[in-house]
Amino acid sequence: MIWGLATSHVPAIGAAIDHDKTEDSYWKPLFDGYAPARRWMAEHRPDVAVIVYNDHANGVGMDLVPAFGIGTAESYEVADEGWGPRPVPAVTGAPELSEHLVRELVDSSFDIATFNRLRVDHGLTVPLSVYCPDPGDAWPCAVVPLLVNVLQYPQPTAARCYALGRALGRAIRSFPQDLKVAVFGTGGMSHQLAGARAGLINEPFDRMFLEEIEHDPESLAALSREDYIEQAGTEGIELIMWLVMRGALGDNIARVHDTYHVPVSNTAAALALFENLGDEEIGGRAAA
Ligand code: DHB
Ligand code: FE
């Protein structure tokens, strides 16, 4: 596993890229903030990205809401969210890695739903565009979608997401093929799209979270779902997906870059990029 990226997935970020508005005064500060991370990631291309995300009742209906799921398809079409699908390439899957991860995680007592067919919405495609704004005909890496229910009560706890991430990291490292894997944790930061507190931005909470996701993820895993919703807003609970990424990375990481910007739509948007220094390379950099 080579790196982990946490990023907001606000649909308007994708629309700004699709409609060439990234240099407009509203958008430029956000995209300028991404630039160092993008340069670094372009030099560290993964073979596969495991993208931890939530569908927003676009590709997956609300008839059946699994807590966790993994896509196992050869490829994933881009969902139509009401304005036609985004003009971005279909997403190529990594079915052998997907099947390995499902098996390992089920054996680790995480009962993972399997999505043999899936259309991916902004929750997955916007983070891909944050990584690679100009993919041309194909994204630079294959993708394993890992879905988390953040929409319907009771969402999995932050502690469960962190534990899933630890198990995911072990599962990725035990894959017999020599693959470079990146893990994306998506969503957040603080936002609430509806109700009396619509537009809620809690910068002190977001800044605390951005700091502790590196240094003390256990303290974030100890927060309840009610803490997340109270502090970060009804949609701010998407931040539990960052903990899956963080758990997978393990203990030996370095922050490459981060950026925080308000507002994007009604949302506090952030990016945090971590290089994985350790992994299981016994005798390698981890032990140095
Ligand atoms: C917005 C943010 C989201 O995370 C989302 O899924 C949809 C919309 C927004 O701020 O507009
Ligand atoms: Fe969202």
mmCIF file of C-alpha atoms and ligand atoms in Angstrom:
data_model
loop_
_atom_site.group_PDB
_atom_site.id
_atom_site.type_symbol
_atom_site.label_atom_id
_atom_site.label_comp_id
_atom_site.label_asym_id
_atom_site.label_seq_id
_atom_site.Cartn_x
_atom_site.Cartn_y
_atom_site.Cartn_z
ATOM 1 C CA MET A 1 0.000 0.000 0.000
ATOM 2 C CA ILE A 2 1.640 3.192 -1.104
ATOM 3 C CA TRP A 3 -0.571 6.050 0.037
ATOM 4 C CA GLY A 4 -3.900 7.112 1.512
ATOM 5 C CA LEU A 5 -5.963 10.073 0.398
ATOM 6 C CA ALA A 6 -8.834 11.632 2.319
ATOM 7 C CA THR A 7 -11.008 13.980 0.310
ATOM 8 C CA SER A 8 -14.437 15.560 0.225
ATOM 9 C CA HIS A 9 -16.665 14.396 -2.618
ATOM 10 C CA VAL A 10 -18.983 17.414 -3.061
ATOM 11 C CA PRO A 11 -20.699 16.955 -6.464
ATOM 12 C CA ALA A 12 -20.070 20.605 -7.402
ATOM 13 C CA ILE A 13 -16.306 19.879 -7.373
ATOM 14 C CA GLY A 14 -16.893 17.388 -10.187
ATOM 15 C CA ALA A 15 -19.148 19.841 -12.019
ATOM 16 C CA ALA A 16 -16.498 22.587 -11.755
ATOM 17 C CA ILE A 17 -13.946 20.254 -13.364
ATOM 18 C CA ASP A 18 -16.397 19.021 -16.017
ATOM 19 C CA HIS A 19 -17.369 22.603 -16.971
ATOM 20 C CA ASP A 20 -13.872 24.088 -16.926
ATOM 21 C CA LYS A 21 -14.492 26.411 -14.011
ATOM 22 C CA THR A 22 -11.495 25.529 -11.888
ATOM 23 C CA GLU A 23 -9.808 28.896 -12.560
ATOM 24 C CA ASP A 24 -12.920 30.903 -11.616
ATOM 25 C CA SER A 25 -12.482 32.992 -8.463
ATOM 26 C CA TYR A 26 -14.907 30.809 -6.467
ATOM 27 C CA TRP A 27 -13.063 27.592 -7.327
ATOM 28 C CA LYS A 28 -9.417 28.594 -7.749
ATOM 29 C CA PRO A 29 -8.501 28.561 -4.026
ATOM 30 C CA LEU A 30 -9.855 25.028 -3.662
ATOM 31 C CA PHE A 31 -8.034 23.642 -6.691
ATOM 32 C CA ASP A 32 -4.824 25.548 -5.870
ATOM 33 C CA GLY A 33 -4.939 23.786 -2.509
ATOM 34 C CA TYR A 34 -5.040 20.404 -4.238
ATOM 35 C CA ALA A 35 -2.072 21.060 -6.531
ATOM 36 C CA PRO A 36 0.851 19.788 -4.370
ATOM 37 C CA ALA A 37 -1.022 16.578 -3.547
ATOM 38 C CA ARG A 38 -1.863 15.998 -7.173
ATOM 39 C CA ARG A 39 1.726 16.467 -8.261
ATOM 40 C CA TRP A 40 2.902 13.981 -5.635
ATOM 41 C CA MET A 41 0.234 11.410 -6.499
ATOM 42 C CA ALA A 42 1.017 11.695 -10.206
ATOM 43 C CA GLU A 43 4.555 10.572 -9.363
ATOM 44 C CA HIS A 44 3.285 7.678 -7.227
ATOM 45 C CA ARG A 45 0.708 6.020 -9.439
ATOM 46 C CA PRO A 46 -1.097 3.057 -7.860
ATOM 47 C CA ASP A 47 -2.211 0.012 -9.843
ATOM 48 C CA VAL A 48 -5.450 -0.094 -7.869
ATOM 49 C CA ALA A 49 -7.299 2.385 -5.660
ATOM 50 C CA VAL A 50 -9.598 1.011 -2.970
ATOM 51 C CA ILE A 51 -12.144 3.827 -2.727
ATOM 52 C CA VAL A 52 -14.118 3.901 0.510
ATOM 53 C CA TYR A 53 -17.267 5.844 -0.303
ATOM 54 C CA ASN A 54 -21.003 6.074 0.107
ATOM 55 C CA ASP A 55 -23.597 5.936 -2.592
ATOM 56 C CA HIS A 56 -26.280 8.647 -2.257
ATOM 57 C CA ALA A 57 -29.302 6.606 -3.426
ATOM 58 C CA ASN A 58 -28.099 7.058 -7.012
ATOM 59 C CA GLY A 59 -26.456 3.790 -8.028
ATOM 60 C CA VAL A 60 -27.911 1.800 -5.119
ATOM 61 C CA GLY A 61 -31.544 2.236 -4.087
ATOM 62 C CA MET A 62 -32.795 2.448 -0.529
ATOM 63 C CA ASP A 63 -34.614 -0.909 -0.727
ATOM 64 C CA LEU A 64 -31.597 -2.672 0.681
ATOM 65 C CA VAL A 65 -28.974 -0.809 2.740
ATOM 66 C CA PRO A 66 -25.948 -2.907 3.700
ATOM 67 C CA ALA A 67 -23.605 -1.488 6.325
ATOM 68 C CA PHE A 68 -20.558 -2.381 4.212
ATOM 69 C CA GLY A 69 -20.122 -3.645 0.662
ATOM 70 C CA ILE A 70 -17.434 -4.264 -1.930
ATOM 71 C CA GLY A 71 -17.781 -4.064 -5.710
ATOM 72 C CA THR A 72 -16.476 -7.144 -7.511
ATOM 73 C CA ALA A 73 -17.245 -6.174 -11.125
ATOM 74 C CA GLU A 74 -14.923 -5.937 -14.124
ATOM 75 C CA SER A 75 -16.067 -2.350 -14.601
ATOM 76 C CA TYR A 76 -18.482 0.217 -13.174
ATOM 77 C CA GLU A 77 -20.620 2.617 -15.165
ATOM 78 C CA VAL A 78 -20.968 6.211 -14.041
ATOM 79 C CA ALA A 79 -24.421 6.828 -12.490
ATOM 80 C CA ASP A 80 -26.894 9.347 -13.869
ATOM 81 C CA GLU A 81 -27.729 11.583 -10.884
ATOM 82 C CA GLY A 82 -30.379 13.557 -12.751
ATOM 83 C CA TRP A 83 -28.315 15.599 -15.222
ATOM 84 C CA GLY A 84 -26.887 12.709 -17.231
ATOM 85 C CA PRO A 85 -23.771 10.788 -16.199
ATOM 86 C CA ARG A 86 -20.626 12.882 -15.635
ATOM 87 C CA PRO A 87 -18.457 13.023 -18.780
ATOM 88 C CA VAL A 88 -15.732 10.881 -17.240
ATOM 89 C CA PRO A 89 -14.497 7.401 -18.150
ATOM 90 C CA ALA A 90 -16.163 4.274 -16.813
ATOM 91 C CA VAL A 91 -14.280 2.844 -13.855
ATOM 92 C CA THR A 92 -12.233 -0.310 -14.413
ATOM 93 C CA GLY A 93 -12.530 -2.857 -11.626
ATOM 94 C CA ALA A 94 -9.977 -5.204 -10.076
ATOM 95 C CA PRO A 95 -12.143 -8.295 -9.529
ATOM 96 C CA GLU A 96 -9.385 -10.586 -8.263
ATOM 97 C CA LEU A 97 -8.385 -8.123 -5.564
ATOM 98 C CA SER A 98 -12.077 -7.474 -4.784
ATOM 99 C CA GLU A 99 -12.766 -11.172 -4.270
ATOM 100 C CA HIS A 100 -9.683 -11.538 -2.096
ATOM 101 C CA LEU A 101 -10.778 -8.592 0.050
ATOM 102 C CA VAL A 102 -14.336 -9.910 0.443
ATOM 103 C CA ARG A 103 -13.041 -13.320 1.511
ATOM 104 C CA GLU A 104 -10.438 -11.982 3.916
ATOM 105 C CA LEU A 105 -12.838 -9.496 5.481
ATOM 106 C CA VAL A 106 -15.620 -12.068 5.890
ATOM 107 C CA ASP A 107 -13.048 -14.376 7.488
ATOM 108 C CA SER A 108 -12.184 -11.481 9.828
ATOM 109 C CA SER A 109 -15.881 -11.340 10.869
ATOM 110 C CA PHE A 110 -16.869 -8.342 8.713
ATOM 111 C CA ASP A 111 -20.007 -9.444 6.863
ATOM 112 C CA ILE A 112 -19.452 -7.633 3.587
ATOM 113 C CA ALA A 113 -22.198 -7.329 0.966
ATOM 114 C CA THR A 114 -21.011 -8.098 -2.563
ATOM 115 C CA PHE A 115 -21.957 -5.735 -5.392
ATOM 116 C CA ASN A 116 -21.518 -7.804 -8.544
ATOM 117 C CA ARG A 117 -22.990 -4.924 -10.521
ATOM 118 C CA LEU A 118 -22.826 -1.276 -9.500
ATOM 119 C CA ARG A 119 -23.102 2.201 -10.953
ATOM 120 C CA VAL A 120 -20.865 4.647 -9.145
ATOM 121 C CA ASP A 121 -22.033 8.144 -8.159
ATOM 122 C CA HIS A 122 -20.239 11.365 -7.164
ATOM 123 C CA GLY A 123 -19.128 9.753 -3.912
ATOM 124 C CA LEU A 124 -16.596 7.756 -5.958
ATOM 125 C CA THR A 125 -16.109 9.727 -9.179
ATOM 126 C CA VAL A 126 -15.433 13.113 -7.551
ATOM 127 C CA PRO A 127 -12.554 11.722 -5.426
ATOM 128 C CA LEU A 128 -11.137 10.153 -8.613
ATOM 129 C CA SER A 129 -11.293 13.596 -10.266
ATOM 130 C CA VAL A 130 -9.642 15.188 -7.222
ATOM 131 C CA TYR A 131 -6.783 12.716 -7.731
ATOM 132 C CA CYS A 132 -6.749 12.949 -11.526
ATOM 133 C CA PRO A 133 -8.682 15.885 -13.062
ATOM 134 C CA ASP A 134 -7.879 15.046 -16.663
ATOM 135 C CA PRO A 135 -8.061 11.268 -17.154
ATOM 136 C CA GLY A 136 -8.569 11.318 -20.935
ATOM 137 C CA ASP A 137 -10.062 8.014 -22.060
ATOM 138 C CA ALA A 138 -9.298 6.029 -18.914
ATOM 139 C CA TRP A 139 -8.578 6.562 -15.218
ATOM 140 C CA PRO A 140 -4.928 5.947 -14.312
ATOM 141 C CA CYS A 141 -5.730 3.024 -12.006
ATOM 142 C CA ALA A 142 -8.240 0.242 -11.490
ATOM 143 C CA VAL A 143 -10.686 0.628 -8.594
ATOM 144 C CA VAL A 144 -12.189 -1.484 -5.837
ATOM 145 C CA PRO A 145 -15.287 0.320 -4.513
ATOM 146 C CA LEU A 146 -15.857 -0.186 -0.787
ATOM 147 C CA LEU A 147 -19.279 1.102 0.231
ATOM 148 C CA VAL A 148 -20.277 2.323 3.693
ATOM 149 C CA ASN A 149 -23.809 3.183 4.773
ATOM 150 C CA VAL A 150 -23.719 6.734 6.069
ATOM 151 C CA LEU A 151 -27.271 7.573 4.957
ATOM 152 C CA GLN A 152 -29.576 5.481 7.070
ATOM 153 C CA TYR A 153 -29.637 5.126 10.853
ATOM 154 C CA PRO A 154 -27.949 3.212 12.414
ATOM 155 C CA GLN A 155 -24.754 3.874 10.486
ATOM 156 C CA PRO A 156 -21.761 1.709 11.481
ATOM 157 C CA THR A 157 -19.833 3.191 14.384
ATOM 158 C CA ALA A 158 -16.591 5.071 13.872
ATOM 159 C CA ALA A 159 -14.851 2.349 15.896
ATOM 160 C CA ARG A 160 -16.213 -0.321 13.557
ATOM 161 C CA CYS A 161 -15.017 1.656 10.532
ATOM 162 C CA TYR A 162 -11.536 1.979 12.014
ATOM 163 C CA ALA A 163 -11.467 -1.759 12.790
ATOM 164 C CA LEU A 164 -12.631 -2.482 9.231
ATOM 165 C CA GLY A 165 -9.753 -0.362 7.983
ATOM 166 C CA ARG A 166 -7.214 -2.335 10.044
ATOM 167 C CA ALA A 167 -8.602 -5.591 8.638
ATOM 168 C CA LEU A 168 -8.635 -4.078 5.132
ATOM 169 C CA GLY A 169 -4.960 -3.170 5.466
ATOM 170 C CA ARG A 170 -4.101 -6.753 6.480
ATOM 171 C CA ALA A 171 -6.195 -8.097 3.600
ATOM 172 C CA ILE A 172 -4.507 -5.833 1.035
ATOM 173 C CA ARG A 173 -1.057 -6.819 2.306
ATOM 174 C CA SER A 174 -1.891 -10.528 2.067
ATOM 175 C CA PHE A 175 -2.874 -10.316 -1.627
ATOM 176 C CA PRO A 176 -0.381 -12.577 -3.409
ATOM 177 C CA GLN A 177 0.135 -10.340 -6.463
ATOM 178 C CA ASP A 178 2.639 -7.520 -6.256
ATOM 179 C CA LEU A 179 0.317 -4.534 -6.661
ATOM 180 C CA LYS A 180 0.701 -0.897 -5.696
ATOM 181 C CA VAL A 181 -2.491 -0.016 -3.848
ATOM 182 C CA ALA A 182 -3.799 3.357 -2.692
ATOM 183 C CA VAL A 183 -6.748 3.750 -0.319
ATOM 184 C CA PHE A 184 -9.159 6.677 -0.538
ATOM 185 C CA GLY A 185 -11.353 7.778 2.385
ATOM 186 C CA THR A 186 -14.041 10.088 1.061
ATOM 187 C CA GLY A 187 -16.754 12.499 2.196
ATOM 188 C CA GLY A 188 -16.882 15.271 4.777
ATOM 189 C CA MET A 189 -15.876 17.548 6.208
ATOM 190 C CA SER A 190 -18.584 19.243 8.280
ATOM 191 C CA HIS A 191 -21.786 19.727 6.352
ATOM 192 C CA GLN A 192 -25.520 19.551 6.694
ATOM 193 C CA LEU A 193 -27.606 19.842 3.553
ATOM 194 C CA ALA A 194 -31.122 20.110 5.017
ATOM 195 C CA GLY A 195 -33.075 20.935 8.162
ATOM 196 C CA ALA A 196 -32.756 23.732 10.683
ATOM 197 C CA ARG A 197 -28.959 23.561 10.759
ATOM 198 C CA ALA A 198 -28.496 23.487 6.942
ATOM 199 C CA GLY A 199 -25.186 25.113 6.039
ATOM 200 C CA LEU A 200 -23.533 24.148 9.320
ATOM 201 C CA ILE A 201 -19.744 24.472 9.220
ATOM 202 C CA ASN A 202 -17.742 23.590 12.349
ATOM 203 C CA GLU A 203 -14.190 24.614 11.559
ATOM 204 C CA PRO A 204 -12.725 23.859 15.028
ATOM 205 C CA PHE A 205 -14.057 20.301 14.827
ATOM 206 C CA ASP A 206 -12.800 19.889 11.254
ATOM 207 C CA ARG A 207 -9.322 21.180 12.166
ATOM 208 C CA MET A 208 -9.193 18.841 15.158
ATOM 209 C CA PHE A 209 -10.220 15.920 12.918
ATOM 210 C CA LEU A 210 -7.625 16.816 10.248
ATOM 211 C CA GLU A 211 -4.923 16.764 12.935
ATOM 212 C CA GLU A 212 -5.985 13.638 14.804
ATOM 213 C CA ILE A 213 -6.632 11.522 11.704
ATOM 214 C CA GLU A 214 -2.856 11.420 11.510
ATOM 215 C CA HIS A 215 -1.793 11.379 15.164
ATOM 216 C CA ASP A 216 -4.633 9.899 17.188
ATOM 217 C CA PRO A 217 -7.209 8.100 15.038
ATOM 218 C CA GLU A 218 -8.274 6.091 18.100
ATOM 219 C CA SER A 219 -9.699 9.283 19.641
ATOM 220 C CA LEU A 220 -11.800 9.807 16.497
ATOM 221 C CA ALA A 221 -12.849 6.156 16.509
ATOM 222 C CA ALA A 222 -14.097 6.670 20.076
ATOM 223 C CA LEU A 223 -16.657 9.311 19.030
ATOM 224 C CA SER A 224 -20.272 8.165 18.723
ATOM 225 C CA ARG A 225 -22.402 8.594 15.626
ATOM 226 C CA GLU A 226 -24.357 11.195 17.588
ATOM 227 C CA ASP A 227 -21.088 13.080 18.263
ATOM 228 C CA TYR A 228 -20.362 13.179 14.536
ATOM 229 C CA ILE A 229 -23.851 14.380 13.636
ATOM 230 C CA GLU A 230 -23.933 16.966 16.441
ATOM 231 C CA GLN A 231 -20.447 18.293 15.702
ATOM 232 C CA ALA A 232 -20.147 17.894 11.940
ATOM 233 C CA GLY A 233 -23.774 17.904 10.751
ATOM 234 C CA THR A 234 -26.047 15.196 9.392
ATOM 235 C CA GLU A 235 -23.794 14.592 6.383
ATOM 236 C CA GLY A 236 -20.609 15.248 8.350
ATOM 237 C CA ILE A 237 -20.906 11.648 9.535
ATOM 238 C CA GLU A 238 -19.351 10.798 6.155
ATOM 239 C CA LEU A 239 -16.066 11.388 8.009
ATOM 240 C CA ILE A 240 -16.269 7.870 9.442
ATOM 241 C CA MET A 241 -15.085 6.732 5.993
ATOM 242 C CA TRP A 242 -11.761 8.516 6.518
ATOM 243 C CA LEU A 243 -11.208 6.149 9.448
ATOM 244 C CA VAL A 244 -11.407 3.112 7.161
ATOM 245 C CA MET A 245 -8.590 4.577 5.057
ATOM 246 C CA ARG A 246 -6.594 5.516 8.151
ATOM 247 C CA GLY A 247 -6.966 2.061 9.674
ATOM 248 C CA ALA A 248 -5.735 0.450 6.467
ATOM 249 C CA LEU A 249 -2.580 2.601 6.381
ATOM 250 C CA GLY A 250 -1.283 1.408 9.746
ATOM 251 C CA ASP A 251 1.034 3.253 12.089
ATOM 252 C CA ASN A 252 3.997 4.312 10.003
ATOM 253 C CA ILE A 253 2.792 7.192 7.858
ATOM 254 C CA ALA A 254 3.836 10.698 6.896
ATOM 255 C CA ARG A 255 1.562 13.552 5.892
ATOM 256 C CA VAL A 256 2.420 14.686 2.380
ATOM 257 C CA HIS A 257 -0.059 17.554 2.128
ATOM 258 C CA ASP A 258 -3.386 18.845 3.353
ATOM 259 C CA THR A 259 -5.754 21.677 2.573
ATOM 260 C CA TYR A 260 -9.033 22.981 4.017
ATOM 261 C CA HIS A 261 -11.436 25.331 2.288
ATOM 262 C CA VAL A 262 -14.851 26.831 3.095
ATOM 263 C CA PRO A 263 -17.290 26.994 1.445
ATOM 264 C CA VAL A 264 -17.689 24.526 -1.343
ATOM 265 C CA SER A 265 -21.418 24.417 -1.943
ATOM 266 C CA ASN A 266 -22.704 24.198 1.647
ATOM 267 C CA THR A 267 -19.744 22.182 2.723
ATOM 268 C CA ALA A 268 -16.324 22.420 4.344
ATOM 269 C CA ALA A 269 -14.003 20.696 1.868
ATOM 270 C CA ALA A 270 -10.650 19.178 2.729
ATOM 271 C CA LEU A 271 -7.948 16.958 1.369
ATOM 272 C CA ALA A 272 -5.305 15.099 3.349
ATOM 273 C CA LEU A 273 -2.674 12.899 1.722
ATOM 274 C CA PHE A 274 -0.558 10.393 3.640
ATOM 275 C CA GLU A 275 2.391 8.385 2.431
ATOM 276 C CA ASN A 276 2.652 4.882 3.792
ATOM 277 C CA LEU A 277 6.200 4.400 5.059
ATOM 278 C CA GLY A 278 5.824 1.148 6.852
ATOM 279 C CA ASP A 279 3.676 -1.633 5.522
ATOM 280 C CA GLU A 280 5.012 -5.068 6.188
ATOM 281 C CA GLU A 281 8.458 -4.404 4.716
ATOM 282 C CA ILE A 282 10.313 -5.994 7.596
ATOM 283 C CA GLY A 283 13.887 -4.871 7.367
ATOM 284 C CA GLY A 284 12.882 -2.136 4.948
ATOM 285 C CA ARG A 285 12.044 1.460 5.622
ATOM 286 C CA ALA A 286 9.653 0.516 8.403
ATOM 287 C CA ALA A 287 12.470 -0.882 10.489
ATOM 288 C CA ALA A 288 15.034 1.759 9.539
HETATM 289 C C1 DHB B 1 -22.988 18.146 -1.067
HETATM 290 C C2 DHB B 1 -22.070 17.415 -0.309
HETATM 291 C C3 DHB B 1 -22.092 16.035 -0.320
HETATM 292 O O1 DHB B 1 -21.263 15.254 0.410
HETATM 293 C C4 DHB B 1 -23.002 15.378 -1.102
HETATM 294 O O2 DHB B 1 -22.959 14.046 -1.138
HETATM 295 C C5 DHB B 1 -23.930 16.092 -1.857
HETATM 296 C C6 DHB B 1 -23.911 17.473 -1.838
HETATM 297 C C7 DHB B 1 -22.978 19.615 -1.086
HETATM 298 O O3 DHB B 1 -22.363 20.216 -0.215
HETATM 299 O O4 DHB B 1 -23.544 20.199 -2.014
HETATM 300 FE FE FE B 2 -21.944 13.069 0.280
#
